[in-house]
CSV table of N, CA and C and ligand atoms in Angstrom, one decimal:
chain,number,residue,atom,x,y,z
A,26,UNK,N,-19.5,-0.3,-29.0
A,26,UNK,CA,-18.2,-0.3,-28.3
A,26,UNK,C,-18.1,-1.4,-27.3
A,27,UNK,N,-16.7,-2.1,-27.1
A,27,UNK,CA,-16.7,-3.1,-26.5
A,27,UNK,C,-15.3,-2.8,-25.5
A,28,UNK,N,-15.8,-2.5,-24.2
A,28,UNK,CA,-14.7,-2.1,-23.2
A,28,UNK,C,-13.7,-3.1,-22.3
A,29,UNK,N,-13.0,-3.3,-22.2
A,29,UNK,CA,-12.4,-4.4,-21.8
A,29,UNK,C,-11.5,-3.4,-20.2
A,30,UNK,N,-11.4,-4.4,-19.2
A,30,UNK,CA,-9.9,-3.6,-18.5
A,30,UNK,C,-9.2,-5.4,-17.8
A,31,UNK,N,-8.0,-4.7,-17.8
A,31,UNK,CA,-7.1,-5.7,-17.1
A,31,UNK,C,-6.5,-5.7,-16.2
A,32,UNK,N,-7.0,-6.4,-15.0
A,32,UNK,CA,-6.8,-6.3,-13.4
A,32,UNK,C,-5.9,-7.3,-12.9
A,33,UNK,N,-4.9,-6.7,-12.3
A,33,UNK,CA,-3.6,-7.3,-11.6
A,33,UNK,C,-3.7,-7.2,-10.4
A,34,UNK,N,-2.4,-7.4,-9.5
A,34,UNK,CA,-2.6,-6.8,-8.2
A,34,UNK,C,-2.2,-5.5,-7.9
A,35,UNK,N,-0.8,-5.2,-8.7
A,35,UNK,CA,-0.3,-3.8,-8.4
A,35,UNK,C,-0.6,-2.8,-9.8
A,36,UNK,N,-0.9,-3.3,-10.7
A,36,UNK,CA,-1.1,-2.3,-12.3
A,36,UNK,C,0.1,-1.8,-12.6
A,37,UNK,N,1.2,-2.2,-12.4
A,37,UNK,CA,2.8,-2.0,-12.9
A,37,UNK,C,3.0,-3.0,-13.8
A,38,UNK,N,3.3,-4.3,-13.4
A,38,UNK,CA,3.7,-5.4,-14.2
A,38,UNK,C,2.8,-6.0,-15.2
A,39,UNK,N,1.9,-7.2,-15.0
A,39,UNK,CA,1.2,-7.5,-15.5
A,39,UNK,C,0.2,-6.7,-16.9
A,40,UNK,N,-1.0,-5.9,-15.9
A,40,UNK,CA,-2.1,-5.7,-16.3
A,40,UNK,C,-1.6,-4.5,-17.7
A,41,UNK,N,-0.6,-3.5,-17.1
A,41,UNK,CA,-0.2,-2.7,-17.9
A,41,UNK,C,0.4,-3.1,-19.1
A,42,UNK,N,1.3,-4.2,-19.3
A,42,UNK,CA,1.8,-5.0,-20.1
A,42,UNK,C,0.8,-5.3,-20.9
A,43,UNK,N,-0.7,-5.9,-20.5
A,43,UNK,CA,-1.3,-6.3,-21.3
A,43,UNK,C,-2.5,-5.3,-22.3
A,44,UNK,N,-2.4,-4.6,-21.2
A,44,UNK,CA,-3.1,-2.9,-22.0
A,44,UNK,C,-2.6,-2.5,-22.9
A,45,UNK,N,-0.8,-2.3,-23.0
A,45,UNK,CA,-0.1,-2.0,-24.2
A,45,UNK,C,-0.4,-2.7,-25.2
A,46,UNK,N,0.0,-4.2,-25.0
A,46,UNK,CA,-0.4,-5.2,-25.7
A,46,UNK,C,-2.1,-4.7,-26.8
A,47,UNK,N,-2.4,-5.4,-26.2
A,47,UNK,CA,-4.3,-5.3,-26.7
A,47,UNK,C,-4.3,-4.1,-27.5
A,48,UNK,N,-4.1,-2.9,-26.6
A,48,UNK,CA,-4.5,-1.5,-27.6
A,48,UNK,C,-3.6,-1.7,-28.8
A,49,UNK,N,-2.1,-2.5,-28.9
A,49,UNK,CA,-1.8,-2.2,-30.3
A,49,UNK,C,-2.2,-3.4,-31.4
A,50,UNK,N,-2.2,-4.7,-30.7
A,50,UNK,CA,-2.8,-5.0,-31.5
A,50,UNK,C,-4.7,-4.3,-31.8
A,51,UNK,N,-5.3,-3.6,-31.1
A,51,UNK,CA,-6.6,-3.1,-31.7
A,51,UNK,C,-6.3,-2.0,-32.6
A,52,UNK,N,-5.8,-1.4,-32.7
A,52,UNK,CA,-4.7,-0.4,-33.4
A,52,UNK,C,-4.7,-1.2,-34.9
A,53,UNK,N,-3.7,-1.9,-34.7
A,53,UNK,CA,-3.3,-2.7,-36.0
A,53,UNK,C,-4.3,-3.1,-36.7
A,54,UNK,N,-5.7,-3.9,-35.8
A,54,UNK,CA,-6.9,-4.4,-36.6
A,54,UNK,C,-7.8,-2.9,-37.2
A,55,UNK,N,-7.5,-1.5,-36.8
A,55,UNK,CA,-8.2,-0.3,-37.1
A,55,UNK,C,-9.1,-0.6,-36.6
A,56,UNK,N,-9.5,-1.2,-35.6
A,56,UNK,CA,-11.1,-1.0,-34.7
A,56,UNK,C,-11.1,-0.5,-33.5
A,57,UNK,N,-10.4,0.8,-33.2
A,57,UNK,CA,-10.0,1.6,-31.6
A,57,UNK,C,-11.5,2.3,-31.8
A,58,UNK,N,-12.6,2.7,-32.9
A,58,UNK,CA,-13.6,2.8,-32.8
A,58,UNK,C,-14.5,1.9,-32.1
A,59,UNK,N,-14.0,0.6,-31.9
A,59,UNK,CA,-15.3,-0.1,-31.5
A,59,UNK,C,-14.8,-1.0,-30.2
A,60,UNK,N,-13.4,-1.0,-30.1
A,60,UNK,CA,-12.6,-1.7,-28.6
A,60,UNK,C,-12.1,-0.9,-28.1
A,61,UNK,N,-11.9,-0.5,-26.6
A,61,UNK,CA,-11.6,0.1,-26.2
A,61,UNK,C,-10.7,-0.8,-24.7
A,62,UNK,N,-9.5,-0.3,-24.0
A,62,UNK,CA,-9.1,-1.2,-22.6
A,62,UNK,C,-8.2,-0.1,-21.9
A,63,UNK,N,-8.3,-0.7,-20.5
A,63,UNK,CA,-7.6,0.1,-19.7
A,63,UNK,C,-7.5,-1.1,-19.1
A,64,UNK,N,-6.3,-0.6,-17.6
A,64,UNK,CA,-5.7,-2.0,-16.4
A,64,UNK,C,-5.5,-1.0,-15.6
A,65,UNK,N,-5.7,-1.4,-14.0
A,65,UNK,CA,-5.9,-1.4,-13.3
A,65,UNK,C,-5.5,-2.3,-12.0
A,66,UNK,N,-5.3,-2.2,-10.9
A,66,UNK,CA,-4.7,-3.5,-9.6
A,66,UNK,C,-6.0,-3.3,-8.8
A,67,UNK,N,-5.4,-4.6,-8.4
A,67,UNK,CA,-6.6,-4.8,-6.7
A,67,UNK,C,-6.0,-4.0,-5.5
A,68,UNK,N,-4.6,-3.5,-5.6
A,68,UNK,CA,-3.9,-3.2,-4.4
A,68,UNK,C,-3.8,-1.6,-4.3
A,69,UNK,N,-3.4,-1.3,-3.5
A,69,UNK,CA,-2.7,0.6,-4.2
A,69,UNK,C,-1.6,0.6,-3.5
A,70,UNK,N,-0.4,-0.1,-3.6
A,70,UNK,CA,0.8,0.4,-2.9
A,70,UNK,C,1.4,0.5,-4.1
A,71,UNK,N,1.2,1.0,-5.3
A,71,UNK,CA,2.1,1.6,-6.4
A,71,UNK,C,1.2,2.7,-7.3
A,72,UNK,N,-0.1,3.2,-6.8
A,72,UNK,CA,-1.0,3.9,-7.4
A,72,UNK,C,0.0,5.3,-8.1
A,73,UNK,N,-0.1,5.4,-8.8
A,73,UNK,CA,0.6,6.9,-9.4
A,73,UNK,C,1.2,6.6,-10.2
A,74,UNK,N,1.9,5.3,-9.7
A,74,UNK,CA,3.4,4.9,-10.5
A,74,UNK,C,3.3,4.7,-12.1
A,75,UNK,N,4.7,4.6,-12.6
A,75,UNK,CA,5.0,4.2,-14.4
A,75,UNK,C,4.9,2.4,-14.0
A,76,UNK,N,5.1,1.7,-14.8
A,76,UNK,CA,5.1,0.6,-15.1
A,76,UNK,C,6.8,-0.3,-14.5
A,77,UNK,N,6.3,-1.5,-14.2
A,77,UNK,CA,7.4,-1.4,-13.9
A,77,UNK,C,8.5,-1.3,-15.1
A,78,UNK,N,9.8,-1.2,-14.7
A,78,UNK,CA,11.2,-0.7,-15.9
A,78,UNK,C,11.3,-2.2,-17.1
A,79,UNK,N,11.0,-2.7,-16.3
A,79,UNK,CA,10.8,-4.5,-17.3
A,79,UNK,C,9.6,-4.5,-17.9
A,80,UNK,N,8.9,-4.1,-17.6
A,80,UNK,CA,7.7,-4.2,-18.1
A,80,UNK,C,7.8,-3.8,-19.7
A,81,UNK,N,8.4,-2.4,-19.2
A,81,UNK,CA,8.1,-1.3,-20.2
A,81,UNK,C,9.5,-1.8,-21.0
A,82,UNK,N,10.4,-2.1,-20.8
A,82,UNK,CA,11.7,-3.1,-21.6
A,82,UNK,C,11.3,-3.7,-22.4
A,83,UNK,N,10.6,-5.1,-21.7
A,83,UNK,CA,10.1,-6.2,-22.6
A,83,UNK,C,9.1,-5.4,-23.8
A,84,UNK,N,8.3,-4.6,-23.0
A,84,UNK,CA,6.9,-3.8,-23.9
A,84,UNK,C,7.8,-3.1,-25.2
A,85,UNK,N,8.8,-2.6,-25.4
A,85,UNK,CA,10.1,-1.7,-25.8
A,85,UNK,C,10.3,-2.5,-27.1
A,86,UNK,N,11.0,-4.0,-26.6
A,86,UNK,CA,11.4,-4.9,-27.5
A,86,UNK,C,10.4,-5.5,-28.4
A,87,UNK,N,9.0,-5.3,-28.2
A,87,UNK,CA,8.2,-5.5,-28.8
A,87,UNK,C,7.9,-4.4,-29.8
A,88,UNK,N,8.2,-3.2,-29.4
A,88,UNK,CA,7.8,-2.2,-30.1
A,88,UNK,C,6.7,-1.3,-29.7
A,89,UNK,N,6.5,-1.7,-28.2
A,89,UNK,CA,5.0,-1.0,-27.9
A,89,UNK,C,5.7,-0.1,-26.6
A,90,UNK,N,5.1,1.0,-26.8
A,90,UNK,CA,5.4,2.1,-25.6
A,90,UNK,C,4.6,2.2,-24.7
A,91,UNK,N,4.5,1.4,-23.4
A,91,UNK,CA,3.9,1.8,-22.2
A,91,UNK,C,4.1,2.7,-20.9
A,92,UNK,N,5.2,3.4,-21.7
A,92,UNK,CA,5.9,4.3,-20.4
A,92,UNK,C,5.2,5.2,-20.3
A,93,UNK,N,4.1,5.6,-20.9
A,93,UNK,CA,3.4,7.0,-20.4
A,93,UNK,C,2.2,6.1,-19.4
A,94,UNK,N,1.8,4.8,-19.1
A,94,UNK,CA,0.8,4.7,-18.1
A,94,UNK,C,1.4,4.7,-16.5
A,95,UNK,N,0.1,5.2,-16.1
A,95,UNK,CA,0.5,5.1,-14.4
A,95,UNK,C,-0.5,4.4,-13.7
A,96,UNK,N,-0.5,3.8,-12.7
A,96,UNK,CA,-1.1,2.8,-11.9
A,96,UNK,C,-1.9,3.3,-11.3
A,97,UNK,N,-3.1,2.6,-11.2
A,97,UNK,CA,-4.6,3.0,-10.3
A,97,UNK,C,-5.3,1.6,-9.5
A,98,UNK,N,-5.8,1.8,-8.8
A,98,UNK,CA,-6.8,0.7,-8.4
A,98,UNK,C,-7.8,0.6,-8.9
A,99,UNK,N,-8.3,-0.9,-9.1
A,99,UNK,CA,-9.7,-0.9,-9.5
A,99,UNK,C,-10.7,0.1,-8.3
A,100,UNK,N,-11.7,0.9,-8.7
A,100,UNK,CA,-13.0,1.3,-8.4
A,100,UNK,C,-14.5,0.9,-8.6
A,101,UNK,N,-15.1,1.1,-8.0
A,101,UNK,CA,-16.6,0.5,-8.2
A,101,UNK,C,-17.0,0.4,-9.1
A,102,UNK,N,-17.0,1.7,-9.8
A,102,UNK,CA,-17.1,1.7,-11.3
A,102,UNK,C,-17.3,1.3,-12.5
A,103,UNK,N,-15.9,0.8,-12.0
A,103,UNK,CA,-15.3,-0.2,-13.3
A,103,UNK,C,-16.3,-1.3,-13.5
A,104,UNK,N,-16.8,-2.0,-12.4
A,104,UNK,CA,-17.8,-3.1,-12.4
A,104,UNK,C,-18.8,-2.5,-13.2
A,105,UNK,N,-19.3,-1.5,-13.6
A,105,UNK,CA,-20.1,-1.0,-14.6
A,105,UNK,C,-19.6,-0.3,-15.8
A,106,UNK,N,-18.6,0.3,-16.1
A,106,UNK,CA,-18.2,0.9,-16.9
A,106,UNK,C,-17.8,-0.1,-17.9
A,107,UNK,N,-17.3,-1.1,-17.8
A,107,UNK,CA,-16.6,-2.1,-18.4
A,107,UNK,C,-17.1,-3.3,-19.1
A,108,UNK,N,-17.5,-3.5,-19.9
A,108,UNK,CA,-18.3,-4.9,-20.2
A,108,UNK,C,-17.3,-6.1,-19.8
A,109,UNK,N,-16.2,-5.7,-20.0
A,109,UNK,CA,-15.6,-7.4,-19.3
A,109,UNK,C,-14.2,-7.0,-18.6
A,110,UNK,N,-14.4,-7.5,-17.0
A,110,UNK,CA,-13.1,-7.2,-16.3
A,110,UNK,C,-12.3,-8.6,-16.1
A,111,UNK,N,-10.6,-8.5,-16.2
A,111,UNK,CA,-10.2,-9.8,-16.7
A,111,UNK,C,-9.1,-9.6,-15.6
A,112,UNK,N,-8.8,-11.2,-15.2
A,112,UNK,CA,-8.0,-11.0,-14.0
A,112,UNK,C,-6.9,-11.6,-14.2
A,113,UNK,N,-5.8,-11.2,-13.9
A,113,UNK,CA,-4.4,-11.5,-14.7
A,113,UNK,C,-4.3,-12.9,-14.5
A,114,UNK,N,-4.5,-13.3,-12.4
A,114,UNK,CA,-4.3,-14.9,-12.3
A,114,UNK,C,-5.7,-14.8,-11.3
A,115,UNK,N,-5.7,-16.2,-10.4
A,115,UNK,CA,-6.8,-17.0,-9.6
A,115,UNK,C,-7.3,-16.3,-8.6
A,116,UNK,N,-5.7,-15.6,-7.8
A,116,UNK,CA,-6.0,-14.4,-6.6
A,116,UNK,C,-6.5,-13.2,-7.0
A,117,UNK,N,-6.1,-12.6,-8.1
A,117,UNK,CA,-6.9,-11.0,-8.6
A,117,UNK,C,-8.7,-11.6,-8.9
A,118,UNK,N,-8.8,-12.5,-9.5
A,118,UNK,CA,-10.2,-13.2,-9.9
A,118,UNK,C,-11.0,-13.8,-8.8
A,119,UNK,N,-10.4,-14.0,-7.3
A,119,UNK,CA,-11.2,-13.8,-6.5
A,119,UNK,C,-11.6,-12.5,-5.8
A,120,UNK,N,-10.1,-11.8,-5.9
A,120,UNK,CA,-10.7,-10.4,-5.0
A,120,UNK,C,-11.5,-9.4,-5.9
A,121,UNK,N,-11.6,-9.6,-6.9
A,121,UNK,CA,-12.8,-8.7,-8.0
A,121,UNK,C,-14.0,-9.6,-7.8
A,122,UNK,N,-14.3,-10.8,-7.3
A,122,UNK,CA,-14.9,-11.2,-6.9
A,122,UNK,C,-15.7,-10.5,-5.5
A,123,UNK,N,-15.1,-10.1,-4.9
A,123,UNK,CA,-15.2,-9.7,-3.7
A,123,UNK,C,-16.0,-8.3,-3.9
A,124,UNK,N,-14.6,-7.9,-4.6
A,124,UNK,CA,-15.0,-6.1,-4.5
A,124,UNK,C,-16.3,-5.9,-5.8
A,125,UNK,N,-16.2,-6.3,-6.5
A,125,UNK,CA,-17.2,-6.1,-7.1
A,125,UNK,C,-18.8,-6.3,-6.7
A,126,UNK,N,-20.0,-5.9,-7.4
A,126,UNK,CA,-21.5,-6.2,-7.2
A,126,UNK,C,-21.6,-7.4,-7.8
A,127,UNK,N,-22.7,-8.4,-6.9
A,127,UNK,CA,-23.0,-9.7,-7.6
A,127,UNK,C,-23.8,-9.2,-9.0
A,128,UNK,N,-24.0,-8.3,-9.3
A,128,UNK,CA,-24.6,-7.9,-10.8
A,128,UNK,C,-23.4,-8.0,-11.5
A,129,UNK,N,-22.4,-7.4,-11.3
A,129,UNK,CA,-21.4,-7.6,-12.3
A,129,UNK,C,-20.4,-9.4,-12.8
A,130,UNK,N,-21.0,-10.1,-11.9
A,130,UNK,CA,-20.2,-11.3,-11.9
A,130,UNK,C,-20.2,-12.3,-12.8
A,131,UNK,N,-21.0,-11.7,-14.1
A,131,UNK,CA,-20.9,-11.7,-15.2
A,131,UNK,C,-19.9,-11.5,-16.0
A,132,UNK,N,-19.0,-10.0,-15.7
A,132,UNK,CA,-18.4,-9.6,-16.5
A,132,UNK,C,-17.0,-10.1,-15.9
A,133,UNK,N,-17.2,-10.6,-15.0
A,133,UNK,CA,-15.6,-11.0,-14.4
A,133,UNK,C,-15.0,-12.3,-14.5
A,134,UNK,N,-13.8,-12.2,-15.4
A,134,UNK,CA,-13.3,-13.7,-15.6
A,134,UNK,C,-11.8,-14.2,-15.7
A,135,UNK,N,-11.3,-14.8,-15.5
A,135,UNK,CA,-10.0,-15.0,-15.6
A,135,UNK,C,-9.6,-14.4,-17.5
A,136,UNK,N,-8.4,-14.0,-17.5
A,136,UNK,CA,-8.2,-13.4,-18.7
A,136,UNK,C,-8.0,-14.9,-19.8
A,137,UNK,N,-6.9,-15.9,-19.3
A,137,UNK,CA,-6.5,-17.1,-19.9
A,137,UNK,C,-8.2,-17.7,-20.4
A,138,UNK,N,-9.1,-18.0,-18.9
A,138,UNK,CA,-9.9,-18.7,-19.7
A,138,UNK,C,-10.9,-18.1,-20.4
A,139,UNK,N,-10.9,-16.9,-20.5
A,139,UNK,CA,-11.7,-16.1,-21.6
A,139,UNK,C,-11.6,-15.9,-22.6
A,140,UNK,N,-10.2,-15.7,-22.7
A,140,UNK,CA,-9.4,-15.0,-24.4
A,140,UNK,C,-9.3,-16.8,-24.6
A,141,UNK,N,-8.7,-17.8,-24.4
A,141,UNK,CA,-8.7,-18.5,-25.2
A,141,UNK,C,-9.2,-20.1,-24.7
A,142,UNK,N,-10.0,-20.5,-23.9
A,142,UNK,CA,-10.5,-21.3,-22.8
A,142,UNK,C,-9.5,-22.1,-22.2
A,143,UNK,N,-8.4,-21.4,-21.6
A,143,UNK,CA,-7.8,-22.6,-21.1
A,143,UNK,C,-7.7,-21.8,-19.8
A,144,UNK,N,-7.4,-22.5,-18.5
A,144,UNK,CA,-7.5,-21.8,-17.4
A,144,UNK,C,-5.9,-22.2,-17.0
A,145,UNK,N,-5.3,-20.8,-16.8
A,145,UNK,CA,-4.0,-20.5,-16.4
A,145,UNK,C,-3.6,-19.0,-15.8
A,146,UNK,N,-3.3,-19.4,-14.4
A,146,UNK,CA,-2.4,-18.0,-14.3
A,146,UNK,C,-1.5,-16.9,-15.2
A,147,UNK,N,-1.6,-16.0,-15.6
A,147,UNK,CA,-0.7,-15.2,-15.4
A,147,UNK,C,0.7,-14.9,-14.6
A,148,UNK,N,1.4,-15.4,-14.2
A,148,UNK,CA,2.2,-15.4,-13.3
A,148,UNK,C,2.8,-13.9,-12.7
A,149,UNK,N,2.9,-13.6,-11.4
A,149,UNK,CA,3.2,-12.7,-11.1
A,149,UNK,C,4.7,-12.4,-11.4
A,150,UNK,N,5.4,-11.4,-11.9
A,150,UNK,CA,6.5,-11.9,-12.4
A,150,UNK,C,7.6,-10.8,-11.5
A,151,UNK,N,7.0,-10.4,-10.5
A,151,UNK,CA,7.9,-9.3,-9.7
A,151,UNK,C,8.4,-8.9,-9.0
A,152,UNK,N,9.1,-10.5,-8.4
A,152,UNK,CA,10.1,-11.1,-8.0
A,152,UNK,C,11.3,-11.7,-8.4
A,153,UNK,N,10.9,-12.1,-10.3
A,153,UNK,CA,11.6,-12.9,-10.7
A,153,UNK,C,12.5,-12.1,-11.2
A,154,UNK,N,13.2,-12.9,-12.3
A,154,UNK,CA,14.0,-11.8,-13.5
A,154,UNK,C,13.5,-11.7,-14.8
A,155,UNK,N,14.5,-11.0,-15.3
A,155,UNK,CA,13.7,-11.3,-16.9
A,155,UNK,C,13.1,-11.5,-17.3
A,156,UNK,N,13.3,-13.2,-17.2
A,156,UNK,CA,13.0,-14.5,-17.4
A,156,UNK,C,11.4,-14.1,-17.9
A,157,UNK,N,10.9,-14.1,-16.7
A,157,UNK,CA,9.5,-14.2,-16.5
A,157,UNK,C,9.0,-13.1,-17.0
A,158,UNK,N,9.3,-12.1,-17.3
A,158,UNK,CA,9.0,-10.7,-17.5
A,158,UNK,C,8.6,-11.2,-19.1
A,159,UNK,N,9.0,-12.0,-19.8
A,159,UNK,CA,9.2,-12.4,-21.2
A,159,UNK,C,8.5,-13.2,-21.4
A,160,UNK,N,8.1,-14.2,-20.3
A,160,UNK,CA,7.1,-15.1,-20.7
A,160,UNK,C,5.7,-14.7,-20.2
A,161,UNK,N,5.5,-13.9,-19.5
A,161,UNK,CA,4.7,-13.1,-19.4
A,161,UNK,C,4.3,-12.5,-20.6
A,162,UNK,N,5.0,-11.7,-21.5
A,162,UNK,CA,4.7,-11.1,-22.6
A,162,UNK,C,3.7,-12.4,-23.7
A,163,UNK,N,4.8,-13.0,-23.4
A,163,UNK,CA,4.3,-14.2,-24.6
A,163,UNK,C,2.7,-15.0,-24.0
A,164,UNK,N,2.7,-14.9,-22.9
A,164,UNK,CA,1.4,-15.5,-23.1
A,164,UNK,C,0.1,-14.0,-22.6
A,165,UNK,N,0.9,-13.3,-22.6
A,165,UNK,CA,-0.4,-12.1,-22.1
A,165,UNK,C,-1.0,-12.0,-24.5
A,166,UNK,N,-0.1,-12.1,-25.3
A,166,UNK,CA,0.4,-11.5,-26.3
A,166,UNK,C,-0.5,-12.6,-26.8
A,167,UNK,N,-0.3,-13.8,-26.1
A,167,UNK,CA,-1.2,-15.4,-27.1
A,167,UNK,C,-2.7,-14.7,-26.8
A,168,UNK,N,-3.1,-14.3,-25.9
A,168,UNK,CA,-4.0,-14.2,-24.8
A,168,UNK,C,-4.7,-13.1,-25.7
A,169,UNK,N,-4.1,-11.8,-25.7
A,169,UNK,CA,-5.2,-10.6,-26.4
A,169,UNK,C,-5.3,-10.9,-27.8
A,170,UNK,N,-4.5,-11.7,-28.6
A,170,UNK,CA,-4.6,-12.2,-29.8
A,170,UNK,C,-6.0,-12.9,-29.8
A,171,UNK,N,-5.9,-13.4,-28.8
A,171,UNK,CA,-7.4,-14.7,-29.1
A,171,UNK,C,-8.8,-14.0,-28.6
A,172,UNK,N,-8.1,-13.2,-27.4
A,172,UNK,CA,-9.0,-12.4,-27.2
A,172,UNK,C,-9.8,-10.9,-28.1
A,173,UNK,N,-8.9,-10.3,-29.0
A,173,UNK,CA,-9.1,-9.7,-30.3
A,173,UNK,C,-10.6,-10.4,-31.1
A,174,UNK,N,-9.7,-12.0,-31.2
A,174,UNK,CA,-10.5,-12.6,-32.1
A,174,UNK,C,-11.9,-12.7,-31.8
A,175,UNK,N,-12.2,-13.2,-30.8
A,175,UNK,CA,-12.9,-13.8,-29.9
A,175,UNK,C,-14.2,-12.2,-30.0
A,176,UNK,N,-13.8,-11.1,-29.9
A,176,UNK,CA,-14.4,-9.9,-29.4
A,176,UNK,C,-15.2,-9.2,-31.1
A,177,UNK,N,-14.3,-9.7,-31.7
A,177,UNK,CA,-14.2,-9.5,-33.3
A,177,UNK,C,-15.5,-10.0,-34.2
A,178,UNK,N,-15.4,-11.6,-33.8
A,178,UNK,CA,-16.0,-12.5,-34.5
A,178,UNK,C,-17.4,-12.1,-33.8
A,179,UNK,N,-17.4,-11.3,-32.4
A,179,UNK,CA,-19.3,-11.2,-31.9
A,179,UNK,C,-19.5,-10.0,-32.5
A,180,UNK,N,-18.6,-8.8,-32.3
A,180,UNK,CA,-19.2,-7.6,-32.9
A,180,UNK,C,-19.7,-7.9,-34.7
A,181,UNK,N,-18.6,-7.9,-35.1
A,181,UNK,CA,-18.8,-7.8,-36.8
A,181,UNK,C,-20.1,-8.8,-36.9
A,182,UNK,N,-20.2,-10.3,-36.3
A,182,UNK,CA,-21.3,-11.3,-37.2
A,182,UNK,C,-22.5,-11.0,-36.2
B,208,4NP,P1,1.6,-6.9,-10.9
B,208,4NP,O1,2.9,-7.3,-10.1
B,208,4NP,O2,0.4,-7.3,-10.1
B,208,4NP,O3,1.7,-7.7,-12.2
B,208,4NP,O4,1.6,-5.4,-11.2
B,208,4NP,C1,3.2,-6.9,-8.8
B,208,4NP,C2,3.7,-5.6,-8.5
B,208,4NP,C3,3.9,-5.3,-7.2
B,208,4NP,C4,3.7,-6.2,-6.2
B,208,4NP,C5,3.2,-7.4,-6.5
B,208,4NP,C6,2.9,-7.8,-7.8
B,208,4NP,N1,4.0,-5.8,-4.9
B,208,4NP,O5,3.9,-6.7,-4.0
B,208,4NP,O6,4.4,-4.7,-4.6
């Protein structure tokens, strides 16, 4: 089993988006036996919370239901429980830097240059409109795609 989580700052916008994401495409490929993800923030001023309402819109129009997650902070934990923690942009990927153990600094990486080697933010989109709410999708969606692959091609060969 290969555990993945996806760390934002608040776990409303971003990270949740990309948990729906990932689990259905792992769904799709029938390997929820062998991948597994959750998301999580660096922050807790939305801990409890649903996703944000765009989130879960854009997530909607895709066909994936994220309305039943609620928002947590990363924990210690996680730096152990997780074989790879992924940071939406540059600022979440330093402060997991932080909060995490130098043993784990392994598993901690930007999500862009992981899933597909290119290094790019995720853009925080929770200020903007729509807009961004959408291209967000599209590249969180390029991102667990490559990242699928990428997780695929080590377990199976
Ligand atoms: P997220 O977006 O990190 O993608 O969940 C944000 C959500 C809330 C805030 C910032 C970013 N905030 O400042 O409350």
């Amino acid at each position: 089993m290969t555990s993945v989580i996806f760390v934002c700052l608040g776990n409303i916008c971003r990270s949740p988006l990309c948990e729906g994401i990932f689990r259905a495409l792992v769904r799709q490929a029938g390997i929820e036996d062998r991948v597994s993800c959750d998301s999580a923030g660096t922050g807790a001023w939305h801990v409890g919370n649903p996703p944000d309402p765009r989130s879960v819109a854009v997530a909607r129009q895709n066909g994936i239901d994220i309305s039943d997650l609620r928002a947590r902070q990363v924990v210690f934990d996680d730096f152990t429980r997780f074989d790879l923690v992924l940071a939406m942009d540059r600022n979440n990927l330093r402060d997991l830097r932080r909060l995490g153990p130098t043993s784990a600094a392994a598993r901690i990486h930007l999500f862009s240059d992981f899933a597909t080697g290119r290094t790019a933010d995720v853009p925080d989109p929770y200020y903007g409109g729509p807009d961004g709410f959408e291209h967000v999708y599209n590249m969180l969606f390029t991102g667990c795609a490559s990242l699928l692959e990428k997780l695929r091609a080590k377990t199976v060969s």
